[in-house]
PDB file of C-alpha atoms in Angstrom:
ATOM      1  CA  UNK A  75       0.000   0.000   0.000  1.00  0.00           C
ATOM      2  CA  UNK A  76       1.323   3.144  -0.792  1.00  0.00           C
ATOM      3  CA  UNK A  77       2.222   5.688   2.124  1.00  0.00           C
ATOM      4  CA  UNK A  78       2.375   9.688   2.753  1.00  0.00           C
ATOM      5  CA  UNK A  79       4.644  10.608   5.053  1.00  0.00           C
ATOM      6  CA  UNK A  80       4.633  13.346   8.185  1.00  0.00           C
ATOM      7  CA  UNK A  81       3.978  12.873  11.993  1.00  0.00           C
ATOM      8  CA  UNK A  82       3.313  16.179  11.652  1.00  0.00           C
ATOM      9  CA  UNK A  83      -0.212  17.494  12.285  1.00  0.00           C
ATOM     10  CA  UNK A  84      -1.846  21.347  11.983  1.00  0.00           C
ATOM     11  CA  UNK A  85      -2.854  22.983  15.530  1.00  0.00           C
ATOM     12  CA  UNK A  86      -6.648  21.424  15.812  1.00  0.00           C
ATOM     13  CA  UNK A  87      -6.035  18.481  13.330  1.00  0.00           C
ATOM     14  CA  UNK A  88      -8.889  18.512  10.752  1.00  0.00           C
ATOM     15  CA  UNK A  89     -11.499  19.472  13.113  1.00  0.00           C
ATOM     16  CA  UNK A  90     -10.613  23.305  12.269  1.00  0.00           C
ATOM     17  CA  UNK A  91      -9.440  22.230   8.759  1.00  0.00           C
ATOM     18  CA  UNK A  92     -10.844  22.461   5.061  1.00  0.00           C
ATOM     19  CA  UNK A  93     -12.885  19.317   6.454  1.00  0.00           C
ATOM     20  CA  UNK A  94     -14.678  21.990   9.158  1.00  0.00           C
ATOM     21  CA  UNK A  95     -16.413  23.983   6.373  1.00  0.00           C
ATOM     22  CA  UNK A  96     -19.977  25.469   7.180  1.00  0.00           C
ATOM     23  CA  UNK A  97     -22.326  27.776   5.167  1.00  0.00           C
ATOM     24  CA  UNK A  98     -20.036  30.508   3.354  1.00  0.00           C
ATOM     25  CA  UNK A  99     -17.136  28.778   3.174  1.00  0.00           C
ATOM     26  CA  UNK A 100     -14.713  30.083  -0.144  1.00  0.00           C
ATOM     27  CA  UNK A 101     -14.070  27.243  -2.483  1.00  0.00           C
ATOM     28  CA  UNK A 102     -11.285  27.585  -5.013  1.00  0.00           C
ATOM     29  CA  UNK A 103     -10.461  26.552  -8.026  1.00  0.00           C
ATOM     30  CA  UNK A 104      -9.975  23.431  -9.844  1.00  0.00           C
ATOM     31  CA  UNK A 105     -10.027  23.009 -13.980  1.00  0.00           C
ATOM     32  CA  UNK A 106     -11.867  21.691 -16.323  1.00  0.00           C
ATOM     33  CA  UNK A 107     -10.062  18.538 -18.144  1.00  0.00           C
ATOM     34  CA  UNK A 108      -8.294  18.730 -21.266  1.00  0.00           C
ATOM     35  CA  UNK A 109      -9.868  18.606 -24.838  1.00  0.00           C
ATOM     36  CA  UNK A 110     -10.426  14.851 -25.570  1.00  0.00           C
ATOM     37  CA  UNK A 111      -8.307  12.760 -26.949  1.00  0.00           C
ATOM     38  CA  UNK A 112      -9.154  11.253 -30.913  1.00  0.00           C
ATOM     39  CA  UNK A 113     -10.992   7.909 -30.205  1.00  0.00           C
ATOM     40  CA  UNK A 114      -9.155   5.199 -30.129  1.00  0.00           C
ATOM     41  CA  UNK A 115      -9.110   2.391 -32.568  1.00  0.00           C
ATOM     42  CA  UNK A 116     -10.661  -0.893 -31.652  1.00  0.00           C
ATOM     43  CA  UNK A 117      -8.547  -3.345 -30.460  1.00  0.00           C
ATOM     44  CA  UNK A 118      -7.857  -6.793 -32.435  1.00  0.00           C
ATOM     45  CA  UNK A 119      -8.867  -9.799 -30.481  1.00  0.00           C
ATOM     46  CA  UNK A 120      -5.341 -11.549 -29.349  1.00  0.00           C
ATOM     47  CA  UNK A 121      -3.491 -14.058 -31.003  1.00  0.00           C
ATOM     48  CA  UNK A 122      -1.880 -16.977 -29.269  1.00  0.00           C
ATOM     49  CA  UNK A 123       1.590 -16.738 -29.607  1.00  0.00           C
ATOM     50  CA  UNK A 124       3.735 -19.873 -28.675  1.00  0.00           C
ATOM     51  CA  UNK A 125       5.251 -20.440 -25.625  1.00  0.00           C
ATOM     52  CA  UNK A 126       9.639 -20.141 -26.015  1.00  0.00           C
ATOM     53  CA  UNK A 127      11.754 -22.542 -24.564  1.00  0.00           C
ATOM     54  CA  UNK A 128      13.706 -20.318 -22.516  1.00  0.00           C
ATOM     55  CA  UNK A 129      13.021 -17.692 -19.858  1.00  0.00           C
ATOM     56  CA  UNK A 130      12.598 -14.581 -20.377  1.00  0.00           C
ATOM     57  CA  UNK A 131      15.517 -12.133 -18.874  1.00  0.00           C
ATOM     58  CA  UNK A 132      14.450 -10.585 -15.452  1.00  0.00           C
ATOM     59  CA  UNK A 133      14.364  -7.059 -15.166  1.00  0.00           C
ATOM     60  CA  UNK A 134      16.495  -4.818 -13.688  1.00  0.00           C
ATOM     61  CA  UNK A 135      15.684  -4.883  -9.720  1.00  0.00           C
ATOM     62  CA  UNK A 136      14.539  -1.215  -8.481  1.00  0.00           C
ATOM     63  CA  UNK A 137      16.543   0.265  -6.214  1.00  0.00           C
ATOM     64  CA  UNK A 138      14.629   0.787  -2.911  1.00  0.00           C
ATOM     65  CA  UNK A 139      16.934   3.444  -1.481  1.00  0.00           C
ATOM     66  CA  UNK A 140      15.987   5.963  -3.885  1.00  0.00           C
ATOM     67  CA  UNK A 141      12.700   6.064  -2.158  1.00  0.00           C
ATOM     68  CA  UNK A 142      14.039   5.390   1.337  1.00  0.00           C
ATOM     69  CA  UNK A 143      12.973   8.343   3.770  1.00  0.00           C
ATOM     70  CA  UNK A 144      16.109   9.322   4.798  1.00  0.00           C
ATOM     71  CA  UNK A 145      15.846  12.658   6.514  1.00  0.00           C
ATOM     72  CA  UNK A 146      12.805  14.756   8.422  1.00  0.00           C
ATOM     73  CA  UNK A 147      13.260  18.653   8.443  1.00  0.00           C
ATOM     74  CA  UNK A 148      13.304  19.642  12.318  1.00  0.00           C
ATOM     75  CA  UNK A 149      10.343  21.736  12.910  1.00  0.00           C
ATOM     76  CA  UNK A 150       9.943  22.742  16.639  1.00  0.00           C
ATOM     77  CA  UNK A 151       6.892  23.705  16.781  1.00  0.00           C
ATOM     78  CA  UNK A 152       3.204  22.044  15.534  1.00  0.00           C
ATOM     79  CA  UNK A 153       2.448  24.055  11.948  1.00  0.00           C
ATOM     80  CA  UNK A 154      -0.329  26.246  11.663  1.00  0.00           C
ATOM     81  CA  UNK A 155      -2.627  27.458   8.851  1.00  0.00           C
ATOM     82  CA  UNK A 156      -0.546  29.388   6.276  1.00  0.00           C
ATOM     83  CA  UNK A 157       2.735  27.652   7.523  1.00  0.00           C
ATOM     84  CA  UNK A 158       5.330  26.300   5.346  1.00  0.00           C
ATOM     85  CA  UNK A 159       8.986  25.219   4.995  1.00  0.00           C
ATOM     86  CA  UNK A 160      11.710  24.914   2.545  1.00  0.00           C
ATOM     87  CA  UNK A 161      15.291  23.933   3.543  1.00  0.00           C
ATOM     88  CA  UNK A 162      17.638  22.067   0.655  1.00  0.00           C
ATOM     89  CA  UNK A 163      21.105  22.296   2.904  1.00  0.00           C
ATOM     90  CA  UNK A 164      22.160  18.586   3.366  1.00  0.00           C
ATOM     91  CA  UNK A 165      20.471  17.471   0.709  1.00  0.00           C
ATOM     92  CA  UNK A 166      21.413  16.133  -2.574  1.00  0.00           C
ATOM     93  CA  UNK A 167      21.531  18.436  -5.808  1.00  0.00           C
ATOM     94  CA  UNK A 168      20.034  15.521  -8.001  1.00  0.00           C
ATOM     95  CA  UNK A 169      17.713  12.479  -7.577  1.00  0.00           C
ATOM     96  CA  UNK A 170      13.937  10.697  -7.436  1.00  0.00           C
ATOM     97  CA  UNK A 171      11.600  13.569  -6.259  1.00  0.00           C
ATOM     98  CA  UNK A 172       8.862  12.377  -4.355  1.00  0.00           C
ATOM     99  CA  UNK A 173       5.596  14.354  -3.042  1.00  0.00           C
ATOM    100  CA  UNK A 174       3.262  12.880  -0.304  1.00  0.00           C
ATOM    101  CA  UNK A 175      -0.096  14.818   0.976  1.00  0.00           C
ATOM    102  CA  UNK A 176      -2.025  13.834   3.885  1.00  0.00           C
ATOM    103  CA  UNK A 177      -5.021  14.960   4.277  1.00  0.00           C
ATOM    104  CA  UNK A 178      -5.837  14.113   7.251  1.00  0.00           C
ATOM    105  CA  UNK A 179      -2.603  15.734   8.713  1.00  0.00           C
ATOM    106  CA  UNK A 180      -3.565  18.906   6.166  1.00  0.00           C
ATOM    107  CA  UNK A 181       0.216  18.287   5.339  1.00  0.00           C
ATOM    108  CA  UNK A 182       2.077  17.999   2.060  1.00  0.00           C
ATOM    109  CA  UNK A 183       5.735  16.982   1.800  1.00  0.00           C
ATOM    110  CA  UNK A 184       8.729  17.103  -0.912  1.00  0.00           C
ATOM    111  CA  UNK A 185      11.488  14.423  -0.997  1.00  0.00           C
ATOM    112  CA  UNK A 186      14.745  14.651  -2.939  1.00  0.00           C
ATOM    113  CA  UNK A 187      16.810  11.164  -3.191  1.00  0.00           C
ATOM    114  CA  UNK A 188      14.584  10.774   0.390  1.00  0.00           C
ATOM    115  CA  UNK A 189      15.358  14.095   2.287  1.00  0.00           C
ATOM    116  CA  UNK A 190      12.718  16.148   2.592  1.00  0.00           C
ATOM    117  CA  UNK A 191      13.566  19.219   1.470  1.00  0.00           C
ATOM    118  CA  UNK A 192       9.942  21.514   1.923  1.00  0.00           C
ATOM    119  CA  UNK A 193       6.751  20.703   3.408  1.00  0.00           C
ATOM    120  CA  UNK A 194       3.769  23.044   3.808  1.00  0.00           C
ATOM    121  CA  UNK A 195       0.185  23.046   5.396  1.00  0.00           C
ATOM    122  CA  UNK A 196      -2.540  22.284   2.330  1.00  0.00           C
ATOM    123  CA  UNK A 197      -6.205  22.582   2.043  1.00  0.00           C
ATOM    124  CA  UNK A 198      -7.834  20.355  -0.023  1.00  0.00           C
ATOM    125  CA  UNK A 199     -11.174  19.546  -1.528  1.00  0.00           C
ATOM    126  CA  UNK A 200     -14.263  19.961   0.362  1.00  0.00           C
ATOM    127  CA  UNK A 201     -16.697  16.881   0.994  1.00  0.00           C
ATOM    128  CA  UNK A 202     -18.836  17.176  -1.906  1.00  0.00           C
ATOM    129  CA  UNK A 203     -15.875  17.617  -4.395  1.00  0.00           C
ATOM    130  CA  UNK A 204     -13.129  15.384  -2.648  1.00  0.00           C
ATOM    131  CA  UNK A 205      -9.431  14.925  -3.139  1.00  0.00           C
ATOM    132  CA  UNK A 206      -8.967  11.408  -4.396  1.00  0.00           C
ATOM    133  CA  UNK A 207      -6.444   9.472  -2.953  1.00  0.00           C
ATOM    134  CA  UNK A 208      -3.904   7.428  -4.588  1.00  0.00           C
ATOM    135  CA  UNK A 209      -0.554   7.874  -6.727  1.00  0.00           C
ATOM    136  CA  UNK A 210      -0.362  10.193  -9.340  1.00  0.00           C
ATOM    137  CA  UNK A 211       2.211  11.648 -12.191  1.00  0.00           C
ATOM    138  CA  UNK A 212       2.252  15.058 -12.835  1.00  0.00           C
ATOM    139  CA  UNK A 213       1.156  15.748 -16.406  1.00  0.00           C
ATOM    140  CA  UNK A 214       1.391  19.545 -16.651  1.00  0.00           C
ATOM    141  CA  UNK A 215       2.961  22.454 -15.327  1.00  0.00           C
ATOM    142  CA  UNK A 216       1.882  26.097 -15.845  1.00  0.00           C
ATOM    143  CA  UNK A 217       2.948  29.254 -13.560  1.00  0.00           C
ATOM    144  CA  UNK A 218       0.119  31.309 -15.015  1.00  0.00           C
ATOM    145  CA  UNK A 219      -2.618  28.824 -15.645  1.00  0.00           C
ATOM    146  CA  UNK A 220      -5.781  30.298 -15.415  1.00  0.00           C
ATOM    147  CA  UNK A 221      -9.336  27.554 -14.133  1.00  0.00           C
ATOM    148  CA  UNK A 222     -11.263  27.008 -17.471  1.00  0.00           C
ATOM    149  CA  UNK A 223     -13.880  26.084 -15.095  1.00  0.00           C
ATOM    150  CA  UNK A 224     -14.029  29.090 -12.785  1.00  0.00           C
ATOM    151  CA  UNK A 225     -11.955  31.772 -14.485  1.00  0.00           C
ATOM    152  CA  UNK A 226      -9.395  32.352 -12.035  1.00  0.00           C
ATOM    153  CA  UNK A 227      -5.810  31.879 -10.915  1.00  0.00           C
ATOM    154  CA  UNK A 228      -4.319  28.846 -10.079  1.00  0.00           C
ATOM    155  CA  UNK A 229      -0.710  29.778  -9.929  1.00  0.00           C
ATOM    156  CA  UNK A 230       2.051  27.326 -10.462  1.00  0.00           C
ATOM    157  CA  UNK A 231      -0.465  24.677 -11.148  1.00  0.00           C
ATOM    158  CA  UNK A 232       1.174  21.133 -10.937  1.00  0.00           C
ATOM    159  CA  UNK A 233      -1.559  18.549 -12.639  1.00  0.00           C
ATOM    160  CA  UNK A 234      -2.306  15.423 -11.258  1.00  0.00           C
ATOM    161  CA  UNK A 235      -5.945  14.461 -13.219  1.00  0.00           C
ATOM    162  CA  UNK A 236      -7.376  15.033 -16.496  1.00  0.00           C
ATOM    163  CA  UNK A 237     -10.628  16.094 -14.654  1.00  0.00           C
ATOM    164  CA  UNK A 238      -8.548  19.233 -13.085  1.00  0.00           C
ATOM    165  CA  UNK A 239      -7.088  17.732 -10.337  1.00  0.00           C
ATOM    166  CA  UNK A 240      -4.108  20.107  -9.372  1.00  0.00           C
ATOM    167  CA  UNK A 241      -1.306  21.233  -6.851  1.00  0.00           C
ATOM    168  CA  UNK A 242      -1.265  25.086  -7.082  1.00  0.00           C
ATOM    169  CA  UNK A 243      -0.958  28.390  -5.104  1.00  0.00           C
ATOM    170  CA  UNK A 244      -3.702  29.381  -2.711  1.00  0.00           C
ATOM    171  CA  UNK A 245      -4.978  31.300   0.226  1.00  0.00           C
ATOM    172  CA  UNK A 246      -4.617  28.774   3.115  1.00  0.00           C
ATOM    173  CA  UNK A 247      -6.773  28.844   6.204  1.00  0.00           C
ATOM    174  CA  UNK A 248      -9.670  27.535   7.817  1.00  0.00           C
ATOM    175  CA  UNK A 249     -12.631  29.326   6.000  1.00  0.00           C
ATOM    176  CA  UNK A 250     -11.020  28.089   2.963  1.00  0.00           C
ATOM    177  CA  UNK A 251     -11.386  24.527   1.018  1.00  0.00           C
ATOM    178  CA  UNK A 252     -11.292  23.945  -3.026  1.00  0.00           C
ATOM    179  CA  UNK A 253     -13.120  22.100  -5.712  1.00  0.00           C
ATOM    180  CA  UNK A 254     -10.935  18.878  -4.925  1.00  0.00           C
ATOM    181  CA  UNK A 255      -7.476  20.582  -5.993  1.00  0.00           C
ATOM    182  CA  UNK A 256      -4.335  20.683  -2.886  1.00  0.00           C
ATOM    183  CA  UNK A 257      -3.441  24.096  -2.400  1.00  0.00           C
ATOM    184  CA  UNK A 258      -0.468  25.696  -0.602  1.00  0.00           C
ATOM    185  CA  UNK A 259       0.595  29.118  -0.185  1.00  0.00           C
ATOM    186  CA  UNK A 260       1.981  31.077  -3.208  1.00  0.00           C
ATOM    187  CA  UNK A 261       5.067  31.196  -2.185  1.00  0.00           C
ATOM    188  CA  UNK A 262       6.184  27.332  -1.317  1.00  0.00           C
ATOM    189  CA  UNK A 263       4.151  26.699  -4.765  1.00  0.00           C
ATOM    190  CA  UNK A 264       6.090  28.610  -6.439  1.00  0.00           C
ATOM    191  CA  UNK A 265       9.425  26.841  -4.803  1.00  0.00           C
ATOM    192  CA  UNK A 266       7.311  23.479  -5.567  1.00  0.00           C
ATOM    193  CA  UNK A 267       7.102  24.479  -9.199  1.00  0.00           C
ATOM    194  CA  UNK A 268      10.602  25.007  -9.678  1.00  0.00           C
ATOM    195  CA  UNK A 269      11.708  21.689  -7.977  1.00  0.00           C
ATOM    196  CA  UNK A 270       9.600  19.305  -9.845  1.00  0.00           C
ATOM    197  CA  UNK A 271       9.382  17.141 -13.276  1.00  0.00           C
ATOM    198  CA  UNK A 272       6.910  16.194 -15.453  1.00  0.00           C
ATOM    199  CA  UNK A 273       6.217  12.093 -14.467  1.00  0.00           C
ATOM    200  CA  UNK A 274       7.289  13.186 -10.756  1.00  0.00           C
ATOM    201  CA  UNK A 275       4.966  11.064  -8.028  1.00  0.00           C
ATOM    202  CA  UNK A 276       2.041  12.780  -5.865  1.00  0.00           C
ATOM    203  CA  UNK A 277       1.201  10.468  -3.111  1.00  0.00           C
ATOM    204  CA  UNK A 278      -2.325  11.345  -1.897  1.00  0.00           C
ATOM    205  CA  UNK A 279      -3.263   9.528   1.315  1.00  0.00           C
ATOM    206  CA  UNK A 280      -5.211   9.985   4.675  1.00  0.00           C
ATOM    207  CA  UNK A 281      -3.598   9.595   7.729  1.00  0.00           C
ATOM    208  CA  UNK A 282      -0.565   6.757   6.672  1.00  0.00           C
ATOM    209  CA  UNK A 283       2.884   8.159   7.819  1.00  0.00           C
ATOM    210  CA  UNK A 284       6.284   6.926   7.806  1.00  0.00           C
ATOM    211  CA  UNK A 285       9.440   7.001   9.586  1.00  0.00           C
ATOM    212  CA  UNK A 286      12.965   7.806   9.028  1.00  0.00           C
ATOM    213  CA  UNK A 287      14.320   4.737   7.146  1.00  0.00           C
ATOM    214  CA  UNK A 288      10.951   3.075   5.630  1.00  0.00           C
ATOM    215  CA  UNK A 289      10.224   2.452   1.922  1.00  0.00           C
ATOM    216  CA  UNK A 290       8.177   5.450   0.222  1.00  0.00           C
ATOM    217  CA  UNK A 291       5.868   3.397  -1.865  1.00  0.00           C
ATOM    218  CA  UNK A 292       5.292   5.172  -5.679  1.00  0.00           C
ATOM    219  CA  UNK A 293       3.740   1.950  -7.941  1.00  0.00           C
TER     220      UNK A 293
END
């Protein structure tokens, strides 16, 4: 099963989170999904191909490491809304990034080669339009993008769904919660932005953390 990763958790936990939303609460903004793609052609039933004598080569082991957590940044105190971190001394220049939100901790993460090297306090999407959970690459990256859906900014948008699932900059605070979208404030986005890939790893998950040495789990 894949795993997010923090032990940290925002002063009141979800009970005064994007999950504690009543009448008024602001909603931001999530997109609509790209313009479809050409249909695609039906597929030809299979043919049976003939077994071979010999094996087939094994592939290539994966190298756990590169997803090992190997370093927590030290934050003293418990984060509040509008909180966030970045911190890339001790880390390494190059390797696997990695990105884990929990939304039940209202905490997103960024690991480099396993050090975390930024983490921030999120909202995320309100109960009638959730966040799903689960693994996903991101497919897109815009600083400017603008919602399709809603007409406004979603700066630094990372994309996780065709449906307009996104990471991108936000107000963060309690009387806030978006149309299923993880937002952080502007600035750590826009540090976010600049950090990541195209085919980089969101883990979405609620409430599964990890320690210092155990596997981060990205299949």
């Amino acid at each position: 099963m894949s795993k997010s990763m923090t032990s940290r958790w925002v002063i009141g936990g979800v009970a005064v989170g994007a999950l504690a939303l009543g009448v008024g609460a602001v909603m931001l903004h999530r997109d609509a999904p790209p313009a479809a793609a050409p249909a695609a052609v039906a597929a030809k039933p299979p043919v049976a191909v003939p077994k071979l004598a010999s094996t087939p080569a094994t592939p290539p082991p994966v190298d756990p490491s590169a997803y090992v957590v190997k370093r927590v940044l030290k934050i003293d105190a418990p984060m509040r809304q509008g909180d966030h971190y970045w911190d890339e001394s001790g880390a390494p220049k190059a390797g696997p990034i990695i990105i884990t939100v929990d939304l039940k901790a209202q905490v997103l993460s960024i690991f480099r080669d396993g050090y975390e090297i930024g983490t921030s306090v999120i909202i995320f999407g309100a109960d009638n339009m959730p966040t799903p959970l689960g693994v996903f690459p991101i497919t897109q990256k815009d600083a400017d993008h603008v919602s399709n859906l809603y007409d406004a900014p979603m700066p630094y948008m990372l994309r996780l769904t065709n449906d307009g699932v996104a990471i991108h900059g936000s107000k963060v605070g309690e009387q806030y919660a978006t149309h299923g979208c993880v937002g952080v404030p502007v600035a750590f986005a826009r540090k976010l932005f600049g950090a990541v890939k195209l085919g980089d790893k969101v883990i979405v998950t609620s409430g599964e953390m990890l320690d210092v040495g155990q596997p981060i789990t990205a299949a």
